[in-house]
Amino acid sequence: MNIGAITGVTSDYIIQYAKENNLLGTQSFQSVLDSALEHVNEVNLLQNRAESEEIRFALGKAENTHDLMVAETKAAVALQYTVEVRDKILEAYNHIMQMQI
């Protein structure tokens, strides 16, 4: 396999390409934190919707179990995703804290 064509790729070339295509991280920590809080609020909303569907079904106001299962599944998947992201963030934080300077 000939890899001669990629020998001209240097970090300067990559940085220039990233600047031209707006691929550099321009997000501030505040914007990342706001995005995470929006996601948590969305998960909370899905949990509330699932709970209200459960109450409607228990009171006999909803006869369709499909809507109940969809709402509960959406809430469960969103919560599992949020927990996994939280675990990865904590793992990364612990890894950074264990680095020696």
mmCIF file of N, CA and C in Angstrom:
data_model
loop_
_atom_site.group_PDB
_atom_site.id
_atom_site.type_symbol
_atom_site.label_atom_id
_atom_site.label_comp_id
_atom_site.label_asym_id
_atom_site.label_seq_id
_atom_site.Cartn_x
_atom_site.Cartn_y
_atom_site.Cartn_z
ATOM 1 N N MET A 1 0.854 -1.173 0.000
ATOM 2 C CA MET A 1 0.000 0.000 0.000
ATOM 3 C C MET A 1 0.896 1.231 0.000
ATOM 4 N N ASN A 2 0.630 2.134 -0.911
ATOM 5 C CA ASN A 2 1.424 3.341 -1.060
ATOM 6 C C ASN A 2 0.823 4.458 -0.212
ATOM 7 N N ILE A 3 1.616 4.932 0.753
ATOM 8 C CA ILE A 3 1.138 6.023 1.606
ATOM 9 C C ILE A 3 1.916 7.303 1.351
ATOM 10 N N GLY A 4 2.597 7.367 0.235
ATOM 11 C CA GLY A 4 3.394 8.540 -0.100
ATOM 12 C C GLY A 4 2.574 9.806 -0.242
ATOM 13 N N ALA A 5 1.313 9.661 -0.598
ATOM 14 C CA ALA A 5 0.466 10.842 -0.817
ATOM 15 C C ALA A 5 0.131 11.570 0.479
ATOM 16 N N ILE A 6 0.225 10.919 1.611
ATOM 17 C CA ILE A 6 -0.156 11.583 2.854
ATOM 18 C C ILE A 6 1.042 12.049 3.666
ATOM 19 N N THR A 7 2.239 11.952 3.117
ATOM 20 C CA THR A 7 3.408 12.377 3.881
ATOM 21 C C THR A 7 3.464 13.887 4.053
ATOM 22 N N GLY A 8 2.759 14.640 3.220
ATOM 23 C CA GLY A 8 2.775 16.090 3.332
ATOM 24 C C GLY A 8 1.808 16.621 4.377
ATOM 25 N N VAL A 9 1.088 15.772 5.036
ATOM 26 C CA VAL A 9 0.121 16.213 6.036
ATOM 27 C C VAL A 9 0.860 16.457 7.349
ATOM 28 N N THR A 10 0.845 17.687 7.778
ATOM 29 C CA THR A 10 1.494 18.056 9.037
ATOM 30 C C THR A 10 0.461 18.679 9.955
ATOM 31 N N SER A 11 0.861 18.920 11.171
ATOM 32 C CA SER A 11 -0.081 19.530 12.109
ATOM 33 C C SER A 11 -0.456 20.948 11.676
ATOM 34 N N ASP A 12 0.454 21.662 11.040
ATOM 35 C CA ASP A 12 0.130 22.998 10.542
ATOM 36 C C ASP A 12 -0.960 22.924 9.479
ATOM 37 N N TYR A 13 -0.859 21.913 8.620
ATOM 38 C CA TYR A 13 -1.868 21.732 7.580
ATOM 39 C C TYR A 13 -3.225 21.434 8.212
ATOM 40 N N ILE A 14 -3.240 20.601 9.222
ATOM 41 C CA ILE A 14 -4.489 20.228 9.891
ATOM 42 C C ILE A 14 -5.095 21.434 10.597
ATOM 43 N N ILE A 15 -4.270 22.218 11.271
ATOM 44 C CA ILE A 15 -4.763 23.410 11.958
ATOM 45 C C ILE A 15 -5.333 24.410 10.960
ATOM 46 N N GLN A 16 -4.641 24.606 9.833
ATOM 47 C CA GLN A 16 -5.135 25.528 8.807
ATOM 48 C C GLN A 16 -6.462 25.045 8.239
ATOM 49 N N TYR A 17 -6.580 23.749 7.984
ATOM 50 C CA TYR A 17 -7.837 23.188 7.476
ATOM 51 C C TYR A 17 -8.966 23.391 8.484
ATOM 52 N N ALA A 18 -8.665 23.165 9.749
ATOM 53 C CA ALA A 18 -9.677 23.326 10.796
ATOM 54 C C ALA A 18 -10.119 24.779 10.901
ATOM 55 N N LYS A 19 -9.181 25.721 10.769
ATOM 56 C CA LYS A 19 -9.545 27.133 10.826
ATOM 57 C C LYS A 19 -10.421 27.528 9.647
ATOM 58 N N GLU A 20 -10.088 27.035 8.460
ATOM 59 C CA GLU A 20 -10.844 27.385 7.264
ATOM 60 C C GLU A 20 -12.261 26.825 7.307
ATOM 61 N N ASN A 21 -12.436 25.700 7.951
ATOM 62 C CA ASN A 21 -13.745 25.046 7.972
ATOM 63 C C ASN A 21 -14.452 25.174 9.315
ATOM 64 N N ASN A 22 -13.981 26.074 10.154
ATOM 65 C CA ASN A 22 -14.593 26.335 11.461
ATOM 66 C C ASN A 22 -14.762 25.064 12.288
ATOM 67 N N LEU A 23 -13.717 24.249 12.328
ATOM 68 C CA LEU A 23 -13.758 23.001 13.082
ATOM 69 C C LEU A 23 -13.077 23.107 14.433
ATOM 70 N N LEU A 24 -12.487 24.235 14.714
ATOM 71 C CA LEU A 24 -11.831 24.405 16.007
ATOM 72 C C LEU A 24 -12.870 24.628 17.084
ATOM 73 N N GLY A 25 -12.573 24.154 18.264
ATOM 74 C CA GLY A 25 -13.508 24.284 19.373
ATOM 75 C C GLY A 25 -13.633 25.724 19.815
ATOM 76 N N THR A 26 -14.711 26.342 19.450
ATOM 77 C CA THR A 26 -14.926 27.736 19.835
ATOM 78 C C THR A 26 -15.961 27.838 20.947
ATOM 79 N N GLN A 27 -16.427 26.690 21.430
ATOM 80 C CA GLN A 27 -17.415 26.721 22.491
ATOM 81 C C GLN A 27 -16.733 27.017 23.819
ATOM 82 N N SER A 28 -17.383 27.831 24.594
ATOM 83 C CA SER A 28 -16.874 28.112 25.926
ATOM 84 C C SER A 28 -17.415 27.066 26.881
ATOM 85 N N PHE A 29 -16.843 27.009 28.057
ATOM 86 C CA PHE A 29 -17.317 26.062 29.054
ATOM 87 C C PHE A 29 -18.752 26.358 29.423
ATOM 88 N N GLN A 30 -19.120 27.620 29.439
ATOM 89 C CA GLN A 30 -20.491 28.009 29.767
ATOM 90 C C GLN A 30 -21.478 27.440 28.762
ATOM 91 N N SER A 31 -21.140 27.477 27.482
ATOM 92 C CA SER A 31 -22.053 26.946 26.477
ATOM 93 C C SER A 31 -22.176 25.430 26.584
ATOM 94 N N VAL A 32 -21.084 24.752 26.923
ATOM 95 C CA VAL A 32 -21.135 23.300 27.118
ATOM 96 C C VAL A 32 -21.988 22.976 28.342
ATOM 97 N N LEU A 33 -21.827 23.739 29.407
ATOM 98 C CA LEU A 33 -22.619 23.527 30.618
ATOM 99 C C LEU A 33 -24.104 23.811 30.359
ATOM 100 N N ASP A 34 -24.393 24.862 29.616
ATOM 101 C CA ASP A 34 -25.784 25.166 29.277
ATOM 102 C C ASP A 34 -26.414 24.042 28.455
ATOM 103 N N SER A 35 -25.640 23.495 27.538
ATOM 104 C CA SER A 35 -26.134 22.387 26.727
ATOM 105 C C SER A 35 -26.427 21.162 27.589
ATOM 106 N N ALA A 36 -25.554 20.885 28.551
ATOM 107 C CA ALA A 36 -25.774 19.752 29.450
ATOM 108 C C ALA A 36 -27.003 19.969 30.312
ATOM 109 N N LEU A 37 -27.210 21.185 30.781
ATOM 110 C CA LEU A 37 -28.395 21.480 31.591
ATOM 111 C C LEU A 37 -29.677 21.379 30.772
ATOM 112 N N GLU A 38 -29.618 21.773 29.506
ATOM 113 C CA GLU A 38 -30.780 21.623 28.638
ATOM 114 C C GLU A 38 -31.119 20.140 28.467
ATOM 115 N N HIS A 39 -30.093 19.321 28.330
ATOM 116 C CA HIS A 39 -30.318 17.884 28.189
ATOM 117 C C HIS A 39 -30.945 17.308 29.462
ATOM 118 N N VAL A 40 -30.475 17.721 30.612
ATOM 119 C CA VAL A 40 -31.046 17.247 31.871
ATOM 120 C C VAL A 40 -32.501 17.684 31.987
ATOM 121 N N ASN A 41 -32.799 18.903 31.577
ATOM 122 C CA ASN A 41 -34.186 19.383 31.604
ATOM 123 C C ASN A 41 -35.069 18.581 30.653
ATOM 124 N N GLU A 42 -34.521 18.216 29.499
ATOM 125 C CA GLU A 42 -35.281 17.407 28.544
ATOM 126 C C GLU A 42 -35.559 16.009 29.115
ATOM 127 N N VAL A 43 -34.581 15.428 29.788
ATOM 128 C CA VAL A 43 -34.776 14.123 30.423
ATOM 129 C C VAL A 43 -35.842 14.229 31.504
ATOM 130 N N ASN A 44 -35.811 15.301 32.272
ATOM 131 C CA ASN A 44 -36.831 15.516 33.307
ATOM 132 C C ASN A 44 -38.219 15.632 32.686
ATOM 133 N N LEU A 45 -38.315 16.329 31.575
ATOM 134 C CA LEU A 45 -39.588 16.469 30.882
ATOM 135 C C LEU A 45 -40.104 15.109 30.402
ATOM 136 N N LEU A 46 -39.217 14.283 29.861
ATOM 137 C CA LEU A 46 -39.624 12.952 29.418
ATOM 138 C C LEU A 46 -40.075 12.087 30.590
ATOM 139 N N GLN A 47 -39.393 12.213 31.725
ATOM 140 C CA GLN A 47 -39.797 11.463 32.915
ATOM 141 C C GLN A 47 -41.183 11.910 33.387
ATOM 142 N N ASN A 48 -41.422 13.213 33.365
ATOM 143 C CA ASN A 48 -42.734 13.736 33.775
ATOM 144 C C ASN A 48 -43.844 13.281 32.838
ATOM 145 N N ARG A 49 -43.556 13.258 31.538
ATOM 146 C CA ARG A 49 -44.556 12.798 30.574
ATOM 147 C C ARG A 49 -44.885 11.323 30.802
ATOM 148 N N ALA A 50 -43.860 10.523 31.066
ATOM 149 C CA ALA A 50 -44.092 9.101 31.316
ATOM 150 C C ALA A 50 -44.933 8.904 32.572
ATOM 151 N N GLU A 51 -44.637 9.683 33.589
ATOM 152 C CA GLU A 51 -45.419 9.577 34.828
ATOM 153 C C GLU A 51 -46.865 10.003 34.616
ATOM 154 N N SER A 52 -47.075 11.053 33.836
ATOM 155 C CA SER A 52 -48.457 11.485 33.579
ATOM 156 C C SER A 52 -49.207 10.453 32.740
ATOM 157 N N GLU A 53 -48.516 9.786 31.823
ATOM 158 C CA GLU A 53 -49.153 8.713 31.050
ATOM 159 C C GLU A 53 -49.524 7.543 31.953
ATOM 160 N N GLU A 54 -48.644 7.229 32.926
ATOM 161 C CA GLU A 54 -48.951 6.162 33.881
ATOM 162 C C GLU A 54 -50.191 6.503 34.705
ATOM 163 N N ILE A 55 -50.282 7.736 35.139
ATOM 164 C CA ILE A 55 -51.432 8.171 35.945
ATOM 165 C C ILE A 55 -52.705 8.121 35.115
ATOM 166 N N ARG A 56 -52.631 8.609 33.866
ATOM 167 C CA ARG A 56 -53.805 8.558 32.985
ATOM 168 C C ARG A 56 -54.262 7.120 32.761
ATOM 169 N N PHE A 57 -53.281 6.218 32.568
ATOM 170 C CA PHE A 57 -53.642 4.821 32.338
ATOM 171 C C PHE A 57 -54.238 4.188 33.595
ATOM 172 N N ALA A 58 -53.670 4.511 34.746
ATOM 173 C CA ALA A 58 -54.173 3.962 36.012
ATOM 174 C C ALA A 58 -55.583 4.461 36.318
ATOM 175 N N LEU A 59 -55.891 5.689 35.930
ATOM 176 C CA LEU A 59 -57.224 6.245 36.175
ATOM 177 C C LEU A 59 -58.238 5.807 35.120
ATOM 178 N N GLY A 60 -57.765 5.120 34.085
ATOM 179 C CA GLY A 60 -58.670 4.654 33.041
ATOM 180 C C GLY A 60 -58.959 5.679 31.970
ATOM 181 N N LYS A 61 -58.248 6.783 31.965
ATOM 182 C CA LYS A 61 -58.464 7.824 30.960
ATOM 183 C C LYS A 61 -57.791 7.500 29.631
ATOM 184 N N ALA A 62 -56.795 6.608 29.664
ATOM 185 C CA ALA A 62 -56.092 6.204 28.450
ATOM 186 C C ALA A 62 -56.241 4.696 28.279
ATOM 187 N N GLU A 63 -56.726 4.296 27.127
ATOM 188 C CA GLU A 63 -56.915 2.878 26.874
ATOM 189 C C GLU A 63 -55.788 2.295 26.040
ATOM 190 N N ASN A 64 -55.008 3.140 25.427
ATOM 191 C CA ASN A 64 -53.941 2.692 24.546
ATOM 192 C C ASN A 64 -52.658 2.470 25.345
ATOM 193 N N THR A 65 -52.255 1.226 25.478
ATOM 194 C CA THR A 65 -51.022 0.931 26.222
ATOM 195 C C THR A 65 -49.784 1.272 25.409
ATOM 196 N N HIS A 66 -49.959 1.412 24.098
ATOM 197 C CA HIS A 66 -48.818 1.741 23.244
ATOM 198 C C HIS A 66 -48.225 3.092 23.622
ATOM 199 N N ASP A 67 -49.069 4.092 23.829
ATOM 200 C CA ASP A 67 -48.582 5.431 24.208
ATOM 201 C C ASP A 67 -47.845 5.390 25.543
ATOM 202 N N LEU A 68 -48.353 4.609 26.464
ATOM 203 C CA LEU A 68 -47.706 4.462 27.764
ATOM 204 C C LEU A 68 -46.319 3.847 27.613
ATOM 205 N N MET A 69 -46.216 2.783 26.826
ATOM 206 C CA MET A 69 -44.928 2.109 26.641
ATOM 207 C C MET A 69 -43.926 2.999 25.905
ATOM 208 N N VAL A 70 -44.406 3.756 24.926
ATOM 209 C CA VAL A 70 -43.514 4.662 24.191
ATOM 210 C C VAL A 70 -42.967 5.730 25.128
ATOM 211 N N ALA A 71 -43.825 6.320 25.935
ATOM 212 C CA ALA A 71 -43.389 7.367 26.864
ATOM 213 C C ALA A 71 -42.408 6.806 27.887
ATOM 214 N N GLU A 72 -42.691 5.613 28.425
ATOM 215 C CA GLU A 72 -41.788 5.014 29.413
ATOM 216 C C GLU A 72 -40.456 4.619 28.788
ATOM 217 N N THR A 73 -40.482 4.116 27.561
ATOM 218 C CA THR A 73 -39.241 3.728 26.898
ATOM 219 C C THR A 73 -38.381 4.943 26.577
ATOM 220 N N LYS A 74 -39.004 6.012 26.098
ATOM 221 C CA LYS A 74 -38.254 7.246 25.824
ATOM 222 C C LYS A 74 -37.598 7.767 27.101
ATOM 223 N N ALA A 75 -38.345 7.767 28.173
ATOM 224 C CA ALA A 75 -37.805 8.267 29.442
ATOM 225 C C ALA A 75 -36.674 7.378 29.939
ATOM 226 N N ALA A 76 -36.830 6.070 29.816
ATOM 227 C CA ALA A 76 -35.800 5.152 30.300
ATOM 228 C C ALA A 76 -34.515 5.272 29.487
ATOM 229 N N VAL A 77 -34.644 5.364 28.167
ATOM 230 C CA VAL A 77 -33.458 5.492 27.315
ATOM 231 C C VAL A 77 -32.744 6.812 27.575
ATOM 232 N N ALA A 78 -33.503 7.886 27.702
ATOM 233 C CA ALA A 78 -32.893 9.190 27.970
ATOM 234 C C ALA A 78 -32.182 9.197 29.309
ATOM 235 N N LEU A 79 -32.776 8.570 30.311
ATOM 236 C CA LEU A 79 -32.147 8.517 31.626
ATOM 237 C C LEU A 79 -30.883 7.664 31.595
ATOM 238 N N GLN A 80 -30.929 6.531 30.908
ATOM 239 C CA GLN A 80 -29.739 5.684 30.797
ATOM 240 C C GLN A 80 -28.609 6.419 30.086
ATOM 241 N N TYR A 81 -28.948 7.147 29.028
ATOM 242 C CA TYR A 81 -27.954 7.922 28.298
ATOM 243 C C TYR A 81 -27.325 8.985 29.197
ATOM 244 N N THR A 82 -28.151 9.675 29.949
ATOM 245 C CA THR A 82 -27.656 10.720 30.843
ATOM 246 C C THR A 82 -26.747 10.142 31.920
ATOM 247 N N VAL A 83 -27.113 9.012 32.460
ATOM 248 C CA VAL A 83 -26.285 8.367 33.491
ATOM 249 C C VAL A 83 -24.944 7.934 32.898
ATOM 250 N N GLU A 84 -24.954 7.391 31.680
ATOM 251 C CA GLU A 84 -23.705 6.976 31.045
ATOM 252 C C GLU A 84 -22.797 8.171 30.769
ATOM 253 N N VAL A 85 -23.385 9.269 30.314
ATOM 254 C CA VAL A 85 -22.579 10.476 30.071
ATOM 255 C C VAL A 85 -21.988 10.979 31.375
ATOM 256 N N ARG A 86 -22.793 10.987 32.438
ATOM 257 C CA ARG A 86 -22.301 11.412 33.740
ATOM 258 C C ARG A 86 -21.153 10.528 34.204
ATOM 259 N N ASP A 87 -21.292 9.210 34.027
ATOM 260 C CA ASP A 87 -20.235 8.292 34.439
ATOM 261 C C ASP A 87 -18.947 8.526 33.660
ATOM 262 N N LYS A 88 -19.068 8.787 32.368
ATOM 263 C CA LYS A 88 -17.878 9.051 31.548
ATOM 264 C C LYS A 88 -17.215 10.360 31.949
ATOM 265 N N ILE A 89 -18.019 11.360 32.273
ATOM 266 C CA ILE A 89 -17.445 12.640 32.715
ATOM 267 C C ILE A 89 -16.698 12.457 34.028
ATOM 268 N N LEU A 90 -17.288 11.720 34.961
ATOM 269 C CA LEU A 90 -16.616 11.465 36.233
ATOM 270 C C LEU A 90 -15.345 10.641 36.043
ATOM 271 N N GLU A 91 -15.402 9.685 35.131
ATOM 272 C CA GLU A 91 -14.218 8.878 34.853
ATOM 273 C C GLU A 91 -13.098 9.735 34.272
ATOM 274 N N ALA A 92 -13.455 10.641 33.352
ATOM 275 C CA ALA A 92 -12.460 11.540 32.770
ATOM 276 C C ALA A 92 -11.900 12.484 33.830
ATOM 277 N N TYR A 93 -12.760 12.993 34.700
ATOM 278 C CA TYR A 93 -12.312 13.882 35.777
ATOM 279 C C TYR A 93 -11.333 13.148 36.698
ATOM 280 N N ASN A 94 -11.682 11.926 37.084
ATOM 281 C CA ASN A 94 -10.791 11.148 37.954
ATOM 282 C C ASN A 94 -9.470 10.850 37.269
ATOM 283 N N HIS A 95 -9.527 10.583 35.978
ATOM 284 C CA HIS A 95 -8.289 10.317 35.238
ATOM 285 C C HIS A 95 -7.404 11.564 35.202
ATOM 286 N N ILE A 96 -8.006 12.719 34.984
ATOM 287 C CA ILE A 96 -7.248 13.970 34.955
ATOM 288 C C ILE A 96 -6.652 14.264 36.326
ATOM 289 N N MET A 97 -7.429 14.008 37.381
ATOM 290 C CA MET A 97 -6.948 14.281 38.731
ATOM 291 C C MET A 97 -5.778 13.374 39.122
ATOM 292 N N GLN A 98 -5.697 12.185 38.521
ATOM 293 C CA GLN A 98 -4.617 11.265 38.849
ATOM 294 C C GLN A 98 -3.345 11.519 38.040
ATOM 295 N N MET A 99 -3.431 12.424 37.056
ATOM 296 C CA MET A 99 -2.245 12.733 36.245
ATOM 297 C C MET A 99 -1.228 13.480 37.090
ATOM 298 N N GLN A 100 0.017 13.141 36.860
ATOM 299 C CA GLN A 100 1.089 13.846 37.558
ATOM 300 C C GLN A 100 1.591 14.979 36.697
ATOM 301 N N ILE A 101 1.853 16.086 37.348
ATOM 302 C CA ILE A 101 2.296 17.274 36.619
ATOM 303 C C ILE A 101 3.801 17.327 36.622
#
